[in-house]
Structures are given as C-alpha cells and as structure tokens.
Coordinates of C-alpha atoms in Angstrom, one line a residue:
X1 CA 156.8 -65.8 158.3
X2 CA 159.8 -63.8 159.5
X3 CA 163.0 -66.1 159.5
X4 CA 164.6 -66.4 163.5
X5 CA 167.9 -64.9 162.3
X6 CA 167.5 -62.0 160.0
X7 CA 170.5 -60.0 160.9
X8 CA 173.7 -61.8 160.7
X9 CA 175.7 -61.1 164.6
X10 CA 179.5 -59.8 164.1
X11 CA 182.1 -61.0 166.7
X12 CA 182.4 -57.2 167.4
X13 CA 178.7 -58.1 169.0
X14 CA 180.0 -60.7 171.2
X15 CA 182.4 -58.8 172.9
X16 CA 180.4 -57.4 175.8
X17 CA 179.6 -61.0 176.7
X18 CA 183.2 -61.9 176.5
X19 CA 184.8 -59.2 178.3
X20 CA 185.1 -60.7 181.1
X21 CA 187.6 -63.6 179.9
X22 CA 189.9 -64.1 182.3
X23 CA 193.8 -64.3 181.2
X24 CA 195.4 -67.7 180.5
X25 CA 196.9 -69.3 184.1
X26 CA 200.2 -69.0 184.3
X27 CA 202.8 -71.8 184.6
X28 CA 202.5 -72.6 188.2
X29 CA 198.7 -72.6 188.1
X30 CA 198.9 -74.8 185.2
X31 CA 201.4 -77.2 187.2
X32 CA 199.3 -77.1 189.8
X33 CA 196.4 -78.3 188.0
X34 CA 198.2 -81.0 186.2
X35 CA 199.4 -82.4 189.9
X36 CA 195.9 -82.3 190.7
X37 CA 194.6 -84.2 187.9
X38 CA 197.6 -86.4 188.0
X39 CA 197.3 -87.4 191.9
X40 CA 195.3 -90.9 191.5
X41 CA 197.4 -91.5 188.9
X42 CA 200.7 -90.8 191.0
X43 CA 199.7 -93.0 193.9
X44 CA 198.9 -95.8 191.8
X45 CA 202.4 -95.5 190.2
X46 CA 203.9 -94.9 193.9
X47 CA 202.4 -98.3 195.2
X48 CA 203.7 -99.8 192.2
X49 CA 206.9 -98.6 192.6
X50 CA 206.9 -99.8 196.2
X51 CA 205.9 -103.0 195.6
X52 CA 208.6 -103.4 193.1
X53 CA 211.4 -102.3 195.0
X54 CA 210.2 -104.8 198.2
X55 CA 210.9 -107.6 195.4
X56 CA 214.3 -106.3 193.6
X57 CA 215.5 -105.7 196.9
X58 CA 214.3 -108.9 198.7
X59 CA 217.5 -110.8 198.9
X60 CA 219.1 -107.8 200.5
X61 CA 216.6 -106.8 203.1
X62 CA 216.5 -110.6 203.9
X63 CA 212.9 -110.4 203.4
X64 CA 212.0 -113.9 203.3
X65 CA 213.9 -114.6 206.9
X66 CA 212.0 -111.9 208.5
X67 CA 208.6 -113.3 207.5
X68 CA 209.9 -117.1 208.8
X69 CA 210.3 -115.5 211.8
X70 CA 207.0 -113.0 211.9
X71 CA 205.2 -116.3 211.3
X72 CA 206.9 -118.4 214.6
X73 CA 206.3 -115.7 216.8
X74 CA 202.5 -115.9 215.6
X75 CA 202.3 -119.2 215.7
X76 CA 203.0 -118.7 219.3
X77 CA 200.1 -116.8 220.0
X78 CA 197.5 -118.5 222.0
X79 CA 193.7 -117.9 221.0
X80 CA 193.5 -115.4 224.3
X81 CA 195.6 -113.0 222.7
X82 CA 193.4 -113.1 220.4
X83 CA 190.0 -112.7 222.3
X84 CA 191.8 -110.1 224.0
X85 CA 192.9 -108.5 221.0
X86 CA 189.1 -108.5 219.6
X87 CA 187.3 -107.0 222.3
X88 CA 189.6 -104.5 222.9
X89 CA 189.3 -103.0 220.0
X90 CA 185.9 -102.9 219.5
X91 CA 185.4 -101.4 223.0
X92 CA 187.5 -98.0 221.4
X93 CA 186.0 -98.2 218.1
X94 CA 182.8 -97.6 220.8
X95 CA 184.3 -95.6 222.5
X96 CA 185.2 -93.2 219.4
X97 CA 182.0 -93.4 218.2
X98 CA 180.0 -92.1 221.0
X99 CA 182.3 -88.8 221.3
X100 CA 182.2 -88.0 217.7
X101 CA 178.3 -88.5 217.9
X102 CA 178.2 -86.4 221.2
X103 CA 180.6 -83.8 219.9
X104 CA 178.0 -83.3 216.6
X105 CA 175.6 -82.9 218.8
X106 CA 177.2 -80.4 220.8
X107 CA 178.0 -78.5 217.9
X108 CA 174.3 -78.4 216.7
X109 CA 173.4 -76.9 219.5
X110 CA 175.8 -74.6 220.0
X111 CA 174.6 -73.7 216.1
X112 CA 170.7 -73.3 217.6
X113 CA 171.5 -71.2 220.8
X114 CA 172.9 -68.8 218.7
X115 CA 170.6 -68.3 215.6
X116 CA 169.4 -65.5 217.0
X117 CA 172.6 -63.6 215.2
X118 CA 172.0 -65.3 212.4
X119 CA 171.4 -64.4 208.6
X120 CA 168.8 -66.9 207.3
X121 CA 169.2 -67.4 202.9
X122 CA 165.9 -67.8 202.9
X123 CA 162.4 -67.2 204.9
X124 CA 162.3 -71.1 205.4
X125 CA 164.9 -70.9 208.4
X126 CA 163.2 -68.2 210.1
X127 CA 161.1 -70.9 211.9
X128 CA 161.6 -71.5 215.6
X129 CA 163.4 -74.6 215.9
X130 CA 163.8 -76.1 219.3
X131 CA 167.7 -77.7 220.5
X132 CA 165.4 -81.7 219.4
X133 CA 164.6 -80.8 216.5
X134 CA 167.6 -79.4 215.1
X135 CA 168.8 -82.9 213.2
X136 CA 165.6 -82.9 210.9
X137 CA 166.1 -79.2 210.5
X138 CA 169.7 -79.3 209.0
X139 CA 168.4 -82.4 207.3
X140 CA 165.3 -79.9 205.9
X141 CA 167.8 -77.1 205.3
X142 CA 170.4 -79.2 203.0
X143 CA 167.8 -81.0 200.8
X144 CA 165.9 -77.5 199.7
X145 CA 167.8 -76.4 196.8
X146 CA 165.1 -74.1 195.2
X147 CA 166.0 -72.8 192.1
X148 CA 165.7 -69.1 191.3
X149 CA 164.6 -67.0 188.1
X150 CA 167.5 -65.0 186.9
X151 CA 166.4 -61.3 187.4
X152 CA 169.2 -60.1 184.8
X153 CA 168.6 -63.1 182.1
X154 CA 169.3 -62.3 178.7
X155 CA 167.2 -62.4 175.7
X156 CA 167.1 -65.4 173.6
X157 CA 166.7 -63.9 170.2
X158 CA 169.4 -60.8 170.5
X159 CA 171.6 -62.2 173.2
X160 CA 171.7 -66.3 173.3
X161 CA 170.9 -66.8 169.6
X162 CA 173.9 -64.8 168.9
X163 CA 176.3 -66.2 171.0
X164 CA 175.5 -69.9 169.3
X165 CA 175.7 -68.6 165.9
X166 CA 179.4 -67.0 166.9
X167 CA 180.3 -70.1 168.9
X168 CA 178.4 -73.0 168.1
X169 CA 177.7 -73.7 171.2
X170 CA 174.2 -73.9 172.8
X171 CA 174.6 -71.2 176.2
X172 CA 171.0 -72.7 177.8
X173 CA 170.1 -76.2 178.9
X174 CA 167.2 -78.4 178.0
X175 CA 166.2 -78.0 181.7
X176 CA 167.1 -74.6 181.9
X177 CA 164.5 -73.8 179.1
X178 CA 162.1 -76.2 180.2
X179 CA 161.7 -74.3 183.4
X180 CA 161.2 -70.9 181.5
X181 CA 158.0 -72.8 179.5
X182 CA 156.9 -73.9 182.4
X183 CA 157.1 -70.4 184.1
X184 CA 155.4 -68.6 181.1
X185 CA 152.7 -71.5 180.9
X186 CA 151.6 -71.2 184.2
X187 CA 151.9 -67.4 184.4
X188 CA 151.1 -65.6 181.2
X189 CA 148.5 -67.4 179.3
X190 CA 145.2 -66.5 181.0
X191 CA 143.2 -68.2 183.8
X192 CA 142.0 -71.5 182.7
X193 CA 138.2 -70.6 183.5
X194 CA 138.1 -67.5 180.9
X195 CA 140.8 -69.3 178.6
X196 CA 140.4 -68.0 174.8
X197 CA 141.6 -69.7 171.6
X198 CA 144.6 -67.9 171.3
X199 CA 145.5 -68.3 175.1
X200 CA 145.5 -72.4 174.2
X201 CA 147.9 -72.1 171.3
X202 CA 150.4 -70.3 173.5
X203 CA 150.6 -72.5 176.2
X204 CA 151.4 -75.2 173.6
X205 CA 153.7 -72.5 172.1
X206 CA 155.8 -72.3 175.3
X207 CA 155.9 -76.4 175.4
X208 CA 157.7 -76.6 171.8
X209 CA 161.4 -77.5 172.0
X210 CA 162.0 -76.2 168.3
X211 CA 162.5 -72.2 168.6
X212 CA 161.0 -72.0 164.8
X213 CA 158.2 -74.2 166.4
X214 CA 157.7 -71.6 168.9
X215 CA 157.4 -68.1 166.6
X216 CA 155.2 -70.0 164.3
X217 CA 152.4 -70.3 166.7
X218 CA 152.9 -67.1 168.7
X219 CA 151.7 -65.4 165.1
X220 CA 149.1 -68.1 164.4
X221 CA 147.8 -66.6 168.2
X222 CA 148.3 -62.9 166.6
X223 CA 146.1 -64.4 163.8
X224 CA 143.6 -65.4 166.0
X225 CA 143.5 -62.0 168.1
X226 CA 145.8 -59.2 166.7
X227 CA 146.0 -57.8 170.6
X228 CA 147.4 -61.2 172.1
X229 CA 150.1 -59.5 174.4
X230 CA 151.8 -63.1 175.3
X231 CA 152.5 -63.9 171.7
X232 CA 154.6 -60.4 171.6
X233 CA 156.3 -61.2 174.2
X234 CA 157.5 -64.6 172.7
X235 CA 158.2 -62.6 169.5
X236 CA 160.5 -60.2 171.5
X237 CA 162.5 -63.0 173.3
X238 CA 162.7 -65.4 170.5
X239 CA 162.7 -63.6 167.5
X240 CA 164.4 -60.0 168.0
X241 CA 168.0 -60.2 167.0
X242 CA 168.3 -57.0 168.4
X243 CA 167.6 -55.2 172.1
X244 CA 165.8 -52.3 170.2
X245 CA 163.9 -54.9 167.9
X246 CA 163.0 -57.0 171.2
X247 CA 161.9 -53.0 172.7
X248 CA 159.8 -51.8 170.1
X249 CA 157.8 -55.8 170.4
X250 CA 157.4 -55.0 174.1
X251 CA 156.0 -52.0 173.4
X252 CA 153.5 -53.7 171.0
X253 CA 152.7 -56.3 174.1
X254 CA 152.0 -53.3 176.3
X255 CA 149.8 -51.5 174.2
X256 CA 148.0 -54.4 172.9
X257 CA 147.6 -55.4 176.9
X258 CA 145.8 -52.2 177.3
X259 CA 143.5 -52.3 174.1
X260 CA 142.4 -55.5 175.0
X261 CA 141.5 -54.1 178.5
X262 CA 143.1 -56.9 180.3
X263 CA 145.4 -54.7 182.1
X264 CA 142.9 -52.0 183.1
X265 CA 141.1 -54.4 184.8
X266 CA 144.2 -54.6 187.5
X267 CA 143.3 -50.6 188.7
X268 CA 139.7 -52.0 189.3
X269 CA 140.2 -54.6 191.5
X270 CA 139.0 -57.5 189.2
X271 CA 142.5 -58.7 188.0
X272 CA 143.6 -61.7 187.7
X273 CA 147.6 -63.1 189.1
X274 CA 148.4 -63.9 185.5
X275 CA 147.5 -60.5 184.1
X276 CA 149.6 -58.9 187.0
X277 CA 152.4 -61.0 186.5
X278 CA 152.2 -60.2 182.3
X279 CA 152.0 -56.5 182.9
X280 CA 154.7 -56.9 185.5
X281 CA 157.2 -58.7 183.1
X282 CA 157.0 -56.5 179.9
X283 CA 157.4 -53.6 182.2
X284 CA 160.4 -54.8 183.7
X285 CA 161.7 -56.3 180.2
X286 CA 161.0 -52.7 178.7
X287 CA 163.3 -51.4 182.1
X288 CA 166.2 -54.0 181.2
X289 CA 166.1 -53.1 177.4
X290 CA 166.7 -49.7 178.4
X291 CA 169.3 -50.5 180.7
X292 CA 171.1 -52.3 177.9
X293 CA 170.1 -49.2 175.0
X294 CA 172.2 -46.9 177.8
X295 CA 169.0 -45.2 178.6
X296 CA 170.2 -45.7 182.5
X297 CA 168.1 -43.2 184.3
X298 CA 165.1 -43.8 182.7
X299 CA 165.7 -47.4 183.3
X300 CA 166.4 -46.9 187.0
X301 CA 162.5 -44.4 186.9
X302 CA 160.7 -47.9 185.3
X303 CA 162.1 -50.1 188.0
X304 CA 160.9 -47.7 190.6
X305 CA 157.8 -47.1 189.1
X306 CA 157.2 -50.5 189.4
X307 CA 158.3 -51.6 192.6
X308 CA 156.0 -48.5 194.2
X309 CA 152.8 -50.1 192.0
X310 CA 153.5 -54.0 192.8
X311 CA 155.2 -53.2 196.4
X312 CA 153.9 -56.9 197.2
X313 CA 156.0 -59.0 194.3
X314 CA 159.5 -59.0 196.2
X315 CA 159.7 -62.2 195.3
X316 CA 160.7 -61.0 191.4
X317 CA 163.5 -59.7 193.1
X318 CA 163.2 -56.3 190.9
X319 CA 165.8 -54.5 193.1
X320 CA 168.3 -56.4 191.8
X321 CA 167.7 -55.0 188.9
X322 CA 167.8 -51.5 190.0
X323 CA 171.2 -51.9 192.1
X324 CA 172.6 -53.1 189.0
X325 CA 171.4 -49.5 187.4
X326 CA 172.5 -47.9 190.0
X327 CA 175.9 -49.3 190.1
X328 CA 176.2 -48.2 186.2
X329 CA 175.3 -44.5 187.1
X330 CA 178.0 -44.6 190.3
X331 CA 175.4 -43.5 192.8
X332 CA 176.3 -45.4 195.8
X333 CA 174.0 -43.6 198.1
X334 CA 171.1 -44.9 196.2
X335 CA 172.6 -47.8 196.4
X336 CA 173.0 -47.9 199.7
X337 CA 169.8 -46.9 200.5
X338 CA 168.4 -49.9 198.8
X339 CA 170.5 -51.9 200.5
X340 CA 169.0 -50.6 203.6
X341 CA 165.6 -51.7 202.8
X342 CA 166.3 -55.3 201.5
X343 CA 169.6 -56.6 203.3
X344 CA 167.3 -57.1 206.4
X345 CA 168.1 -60.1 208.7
X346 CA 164.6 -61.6 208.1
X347 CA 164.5 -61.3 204.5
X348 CA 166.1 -63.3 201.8
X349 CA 169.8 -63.0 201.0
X350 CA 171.1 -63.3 197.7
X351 CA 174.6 -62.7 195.8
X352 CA 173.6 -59.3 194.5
X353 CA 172.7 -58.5 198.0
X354 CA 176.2 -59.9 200.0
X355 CA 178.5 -58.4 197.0
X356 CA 177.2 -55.1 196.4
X357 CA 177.2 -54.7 200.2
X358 CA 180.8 -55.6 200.5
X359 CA 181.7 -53.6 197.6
X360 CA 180.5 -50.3 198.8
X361 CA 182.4 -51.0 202.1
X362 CA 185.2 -52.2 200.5
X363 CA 185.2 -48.9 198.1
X364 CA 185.7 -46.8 200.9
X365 CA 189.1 -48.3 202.0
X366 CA 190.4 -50.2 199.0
X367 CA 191.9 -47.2 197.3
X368 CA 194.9 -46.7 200.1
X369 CA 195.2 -50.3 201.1
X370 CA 198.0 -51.7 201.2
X371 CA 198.5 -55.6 202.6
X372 CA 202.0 -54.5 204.0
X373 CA 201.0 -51.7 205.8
X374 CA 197.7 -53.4 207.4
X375 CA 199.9 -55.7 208.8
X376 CA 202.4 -53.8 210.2
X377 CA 199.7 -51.5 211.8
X378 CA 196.7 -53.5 211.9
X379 CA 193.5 -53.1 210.4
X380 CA 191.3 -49.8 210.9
X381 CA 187.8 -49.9 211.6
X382 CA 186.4 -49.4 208.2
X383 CA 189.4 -51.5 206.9
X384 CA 187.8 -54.5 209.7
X385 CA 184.2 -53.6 208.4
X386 CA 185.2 -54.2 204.4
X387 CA 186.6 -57.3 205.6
X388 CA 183.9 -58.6 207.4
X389 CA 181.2 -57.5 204.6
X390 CA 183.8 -60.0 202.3
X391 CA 183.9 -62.8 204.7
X392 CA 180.1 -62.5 204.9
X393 CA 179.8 -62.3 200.8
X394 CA 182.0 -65.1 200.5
X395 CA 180.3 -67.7 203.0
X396 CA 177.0 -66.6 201.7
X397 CA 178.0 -68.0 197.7
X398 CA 182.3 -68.8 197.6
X399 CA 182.0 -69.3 194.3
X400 CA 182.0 -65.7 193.1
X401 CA 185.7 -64.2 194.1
X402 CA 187.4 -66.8 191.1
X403 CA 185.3 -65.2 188.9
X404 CA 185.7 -61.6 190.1
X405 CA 189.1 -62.2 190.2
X406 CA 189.0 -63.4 186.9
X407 CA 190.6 -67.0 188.1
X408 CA 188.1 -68.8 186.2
X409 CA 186.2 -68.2 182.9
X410 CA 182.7 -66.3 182.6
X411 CA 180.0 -67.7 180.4
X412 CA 176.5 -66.4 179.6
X413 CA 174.2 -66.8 182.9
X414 CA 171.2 -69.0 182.5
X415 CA 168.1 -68.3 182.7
X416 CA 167.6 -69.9 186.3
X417 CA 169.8 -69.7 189.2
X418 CA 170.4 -71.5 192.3
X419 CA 171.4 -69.4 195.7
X420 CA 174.5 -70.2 196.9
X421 CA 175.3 -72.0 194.1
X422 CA 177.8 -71.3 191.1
X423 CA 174.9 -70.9 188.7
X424 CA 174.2 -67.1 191.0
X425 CA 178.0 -66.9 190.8
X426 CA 178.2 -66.6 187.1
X427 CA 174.7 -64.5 187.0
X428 CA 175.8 -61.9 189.3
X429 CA 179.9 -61.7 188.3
X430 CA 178.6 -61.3 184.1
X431 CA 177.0 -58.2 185.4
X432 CA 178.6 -56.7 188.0
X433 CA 182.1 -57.5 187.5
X434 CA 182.4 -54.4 185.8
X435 CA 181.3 -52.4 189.0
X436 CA 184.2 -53.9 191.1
X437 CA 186.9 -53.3 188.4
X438 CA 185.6 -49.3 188.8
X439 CA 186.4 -49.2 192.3
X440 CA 190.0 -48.6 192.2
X441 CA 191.5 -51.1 194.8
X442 CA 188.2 -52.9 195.5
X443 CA 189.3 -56.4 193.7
X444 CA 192.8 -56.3 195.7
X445 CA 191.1 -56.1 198.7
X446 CA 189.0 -58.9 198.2
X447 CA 192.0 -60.7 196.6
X448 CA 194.3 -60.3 199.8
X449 CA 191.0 -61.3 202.0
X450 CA 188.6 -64.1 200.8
X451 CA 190.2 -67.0 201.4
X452 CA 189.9 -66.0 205.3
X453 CA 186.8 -67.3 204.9
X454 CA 187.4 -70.7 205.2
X455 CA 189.2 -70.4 208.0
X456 CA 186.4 -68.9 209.9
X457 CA 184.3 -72.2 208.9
X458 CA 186.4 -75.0 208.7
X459 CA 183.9 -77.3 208.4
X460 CA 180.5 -75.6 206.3
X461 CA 178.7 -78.5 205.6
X462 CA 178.4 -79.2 209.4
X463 CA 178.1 -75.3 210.8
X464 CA 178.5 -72.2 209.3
X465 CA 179.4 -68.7 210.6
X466 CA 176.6 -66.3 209.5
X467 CA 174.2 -68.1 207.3
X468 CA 173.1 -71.6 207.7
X469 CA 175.4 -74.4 206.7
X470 CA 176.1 -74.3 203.0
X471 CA 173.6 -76.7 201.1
X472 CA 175.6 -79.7 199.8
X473 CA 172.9 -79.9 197.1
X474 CA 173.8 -77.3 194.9
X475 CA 176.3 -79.0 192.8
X476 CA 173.6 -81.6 191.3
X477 CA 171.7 -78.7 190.6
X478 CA 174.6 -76.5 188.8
X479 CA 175.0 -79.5 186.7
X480 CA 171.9 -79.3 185.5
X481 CA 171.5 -75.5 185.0
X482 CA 174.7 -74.4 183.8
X483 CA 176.2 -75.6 180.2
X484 CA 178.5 -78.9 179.9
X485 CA 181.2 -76.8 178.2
X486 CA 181.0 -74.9 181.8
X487 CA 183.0 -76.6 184.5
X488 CA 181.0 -76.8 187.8
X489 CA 182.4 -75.6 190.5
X490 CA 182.2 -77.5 193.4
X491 CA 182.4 -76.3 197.5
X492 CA 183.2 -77.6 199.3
X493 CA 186.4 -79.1 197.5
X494 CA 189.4 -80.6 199.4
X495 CA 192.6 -79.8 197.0
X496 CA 196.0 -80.6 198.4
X497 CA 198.2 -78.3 198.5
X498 CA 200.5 -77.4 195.7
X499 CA 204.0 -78.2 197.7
X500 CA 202.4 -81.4 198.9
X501 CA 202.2 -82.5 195.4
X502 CA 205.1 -81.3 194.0
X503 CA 206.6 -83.1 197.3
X504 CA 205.1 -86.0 196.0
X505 CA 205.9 -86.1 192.5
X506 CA 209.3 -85.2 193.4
X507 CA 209.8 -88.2 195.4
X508 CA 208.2 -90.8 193.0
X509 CA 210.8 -89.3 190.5
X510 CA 213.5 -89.7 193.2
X511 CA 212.5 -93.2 194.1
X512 CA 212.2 -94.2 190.1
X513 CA 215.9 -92.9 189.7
X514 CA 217.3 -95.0 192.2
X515 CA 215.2 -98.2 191.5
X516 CA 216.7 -97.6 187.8
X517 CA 220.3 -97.1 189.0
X518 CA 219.8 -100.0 191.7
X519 CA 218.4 -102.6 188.5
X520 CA 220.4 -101.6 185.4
X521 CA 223.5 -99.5 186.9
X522 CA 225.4 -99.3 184.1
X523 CA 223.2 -98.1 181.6
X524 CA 222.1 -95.5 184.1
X525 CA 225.7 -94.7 184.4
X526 CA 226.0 -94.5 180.7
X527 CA 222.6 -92.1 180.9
X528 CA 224.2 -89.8 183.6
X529 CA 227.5 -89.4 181.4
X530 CA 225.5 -88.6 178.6
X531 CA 223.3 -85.7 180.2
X532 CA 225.6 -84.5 181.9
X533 CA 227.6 -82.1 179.7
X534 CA 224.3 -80.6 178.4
X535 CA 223.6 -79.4 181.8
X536 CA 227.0 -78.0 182.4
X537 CA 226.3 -76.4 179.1
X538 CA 223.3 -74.7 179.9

C-alpha cells in the first residue's frame, strides 16, 4: 500500500498559502486591543477604587451625617408617597414599552413595503410575505444558516496534509470533514437499488475518521473493480501530495467512468443524479487542478464546457470558479459578462458575486482617487457607483475588508462555508486577494470607504439596507467550521472606541495617584522626588 506522505513538503511549498499574512499591528492597534481586553477588568478596578476612596475620605465628606439625615427625611415619608411612587413608575415603564414595541413594528413594515428593491441572499426570501406575517418571517430568515460547499476547497493530500506537516496544526474540523463524507456518501457511491460490492466499501470508506483508514479501502474497492471511479477520486484528494499527482488520478477516475459505461449512460437519458454529480465533480476537480498547474485558459474552456452540458446544476456554484480564472487572466469583460448573468436580483448572492462586482467598479476609478480631492470636489459618478458596489459588498458579508486589507490573518478555507459568514470571508479573500492587490488603487478605495457601511445600517440585526437583516446565527456556525487556532469574527460587535478607553484608563490611573498621595503623602512625595530628575533627563 502506498504510504499518505511520500514526498516530504518544503516551507518554500507553503508560501502561496501564506502570502497573504498580514503585517504585525502596529503599536496603537496593539494598545487598542489590550484596552479592549482589559475593559471588564478596568471597571472592576474603577468600582473598587471608588469604593475605597468613599471610605478613606469619609470623615471629610461628613459621610456618616449626611446618611443620619438621608434617613430622617425618609423616615418622614408617608406610605402615599410611596403608592404614588409605585404606580407611577410602572405606568412609564408601560408606557415605554408600548412605543418601542410599536416603533419595531413600524420598522418591519417599512422593511416589507419596500422589498420590492431588495437583494434576497438566498431564493428562500423571494416568497411573498404579507405586512402579518413579517415577525415569523424575520424569525424564519435569522434561524436558516445553511451551510455551503466551498467551490474553491483545497485538496486534502497536496494542499491540507501539507500545511499540517509544516505547521502542526490540523487546517479542517471534525465537522467540517464530516460534512464532506456525508456529501460524497450520499452523492458518489451509486444508487442504493443497483449498489455493487465495491460501491458499499466506499460509502464506509467516506465514514472513516483515520485518513490511512480511508486509502486502504478505496484500493480494496480498486481490488474489487479495477474501474471504480469513486475510489480514484478519494485517492486523488487523500493521497496525492502533489496537484499533478491528484491530476493524473482524476484522469484515471474519468476514464475508468467511461469504461465502466456509467457515464455514457448520462447522453442516453438513463442516468442516474449520483453518476451526474461524479462526472460533474472530477470534471470540475480536473478544471481546478489546471487552474492551480497555470494552465488558466484551458481551465477557464473546462468550466465552460461544463456549465453549457449541466446548465441546470447552479447550485455547484461552478461560476465561481470561472470568475476566479478569469480574474487570473485580467479579462474583466468576461468577467463582467458573467456577472451579468448571475448577479440577478432573484438569484442567490454570494461573496464572490458582491466583491468581484465592486472590484471591477472600483478598478475603474481607484487608480486616480484621491480621499482629499473627493472631498473637496465631491464624488463623480463612477466614483458614487464604486462606492455603492462597496457598501453593497460589505453589508452583504463585513467580514471580508479586514482581510483584504490585511487587518487580520488568512488561514486555509474549509471545506464548507457559511454566506454571510467569516467562514465565506476567508474562502473568497485566500483567493482573490490577489486580484484586488492588481488593481492599482482598488484596496485604498475600499480602505477610505467600508466602514460607511455601518452607518447606512445602524442597527443590522433588526433592518438592513439591501439584503435582508444579517443572520445572527452565523457565529455558532463559524465556530464550528473554521479552525480553533482561527479567531471568529463576530458582527455585529460593539467595540468602544479607542479614546473612550484610553479616557478611561487614563482616569483610573489619575484617580489611583491621588488616592495614593491622599493615603501615604509622604512616601508619594518621596516617589515624585525620585522620578523626577529622570524625566528632566530624558
């Protein structure tokens, strides 16, 4: 049996995966962070610091005079006052209740009435609602967090083996892989009426945890039939260190496909889904591995070879793929014409879709931008439409500028992604991050513009802008998808500003000084003449 590693993986290897690094923060971001992590911490040491400087400074602020009298004039109080005092408040507590209840309901339908401009994420929300139903609609719309295959995952064998062997850390989850079985169980392994011997041991082949596990019975299927085009196609994930090893097993899966006349049966009408969706996946593997060999335009021929023969499979979300392709060979009016066809208002959005739109607007104008001289003269109309495609990209998945902008670290993309969600934002910045730092200008312009975004929608988990409000779902889901090395991130997240927290620190640091000097002065003093003449030093 052939070993799972039998080339051993340089670093040099790893260095298209870790391009994308972004720089280590710089002081103030690293402050900033610190303040952040450090505010529970800092409040707990304010209210400490209170309530010790209400007892050093009791005797002077007479403290224990002012409650004696607080407590006569209570005592003075008659049980009215207190009635009165009751029912008052509960009659505004009422009060605000029923206008924060009317004003969400306002706002729901203010969201209905004007769907019809809408983008819908997915074909779920196309649905008519009517202004009664909107509650259990929202309600429907948060709690459907569907998770997505990755059109652009890597291989197992030549791509995530390698990066655990470099790293020693394990890229995919236990979930994340469990899904994948499940997907190649259900879809690759025959139809359970006609199931064959060799059909049985890979579905238990796609169940086994152990990767060693795995390749040993995909060749006890070859055993059994040398054709079995699903055990190549483990062998080519799972066992190929390299993209041209993982090609040339394809290629076997094809051919054996065709010898054992499963897939000649699908140009006669008397196919089967799983043999469709078989042929379909080692054809679009073979595209991706010449994508990755730099064969680009034969590549970008296979991709539109295929979507012409399966037109009906959108749901593989192949163009992906081929605006990826595109992107690589720089021809935007390709691009753009594939665009055309799939960023439709009543079809499925995705981050490819949003991004690539905004960057081939944003390509047009970013090369003479300047923020100075837009705001001195306003923003021209291609200039407004680059900034609206960003606006629209960023509401549809915000998670995607940090790592664009290289604010936050890239990791390899799972296997399975979640729209909307930061598991897409890795997926689709690993691959097309590239594309943006091409456009000369692009990234500035979406630097000097995203964060207008949130200002548009204040409030997304109640209303959004374009899309639907965004799912407050997808973070349980990330969790779960994306590696625990990988911080999560998390939208919406309320984060103080940095000169409220330096505010604050700075006047916990104040008030410690001066409940110091006010408890031990003369050591204090004896501090201050110490310190002193190393700061005149300096």
């Amino acid at each position: 049996m052939i070993p799972l590693f039998t080339a051993q993986p340089s670093v040099k290897n790893m260095e298209d995966a870790t391009s994308s690094n972004p720089q280590s923060l710089g002081f103030t971001d690293k402050l900033k962070s610190w303040l952040s992590w450090s505010w529970t911490y800092i409040c707990a040491v304010w209210f400490a610091m209170v309530l010790t400087m209400i007892y050093v400074l009791r005797s002077p602020l007479k403290l224990q005079d002012t409650l004696t009298s607080a407590s006569v004039f209570l005592n003075t109080l008659t049980p009215k006052f207190y009635v009165a005092l009751t029912g008052t408040s509960s009659l505004i507590s009422g009060l605000i209740l029923v206008s924060c209840n009317d004003h969400r309901v306002i706002c729901s339908l203010i969201v209905d009435t004007t769907s019809g401009n809408r983008l819908s994420p997915d074909p779920v929300s196309q649905v008519n609602i009517s202004p009664t139903k909107i509650n259990d609609t929202m309600t429907l719309s948060f709690a459907e967090c569907k998770v997505w295959r990755n059109p652009l995952n890597l291989f197992r064998g030549a791509e995530y083996s390698r990066y655990t062997w470099v790293t020693g850390k394990e890229p995919l989850t236990y979930y994340d892989m469990n899904l994948s079985a499940q997907d190649h169980q259900t879809f690759f392994t025959g139809d359970t009426q006609q199931i064959k011997a060799e059909d049985t041991v890979m579905q238990k082949a796609w169940r086994e945890r152990n990767p060693q596990a795995r390749i040993r019975a995909a060749y006890q299927a070859i055993e059994m039939n040398h054709e079995c085009a699903a055990a190549y196609v483990l062998l080519a994930e799972e066992e190929a260190t390299t993209i041209t090893e993982a090609e040339r097993l394809f290629k076997q899966a094809l051919r054996s496909g065709k010898r054992e006349q499963r897939f000649q049966r699908i140009s006669q009408g008397c196919d089967s889904g799983k043999d469709i969706n078989l042929l379909v996946y080692i054809k679009r593997r073979l595209a991706m591995c010449a994508r990755k060999l730099g064969r680009i335009k034969e590549a970008v021929k296979m991709m539109r070879d295929l979507m012409k023969e399966f037109p009906l499979l959108g749901m593989l979300n192949i163009h992906e793929n081929l605006l990826e392709a595109l992107l690589e060979l720089q021809a935007y009016a390709d691009v753009q014409a594939v665009l055309a066809k799939y960023d439709d208002i009543s079809l499925p959005k995705s981050a490819t879709i949003c991004y690539t739109s905004a960057l081939l607007k944003a390509r047009a104008v970013s090369e003479k931008f300047s923020p100075e001289a837009a705001s001195r003269r306003g923003l021209s109309t291609a200039e407004m439409n680059a900034v609206e495609a960003i606006h629209r990209a960023v509401e549809f998945n915000p998670h995607v500028p940090k790592y664009l902008l290289e604010m936050k670290s890239l990791i390899l993309p799972p296997e399975h992604i979640l729209k909307r969600g930061d598991s897409e934002a890795v997926a689709y910045a690993f691959f097309h991050l590239q594309h943006w730092k091409r456009a000369e200008g692009a990234l500035n312009l979406l630097h000097c513009t995203w964060e207008g975004t949130f200002r548009i929608i204040p409030y997304p988990l109640e209303k959004g802008h374009l899309f639907y409000p965004y799912p407050g779902c997808t973070e349980t889901a990330d969790r779960e998808l994306l590696p625990t090395f990988h911080e999560v991130s998390v939208y919406p997240k309320k984060e103080l500003p940095f000169f409220i927290l330096f505010t604050a620190g700075l006047c916990s640091f104040t008030a410690m000084l001066a409940m110091l000097t006010h408890q031990f002065p003369e050591l204090m003093g004896v501090f201050v003449k110490a310190v002193s003449p190393a700061l005149l030093f300096h």
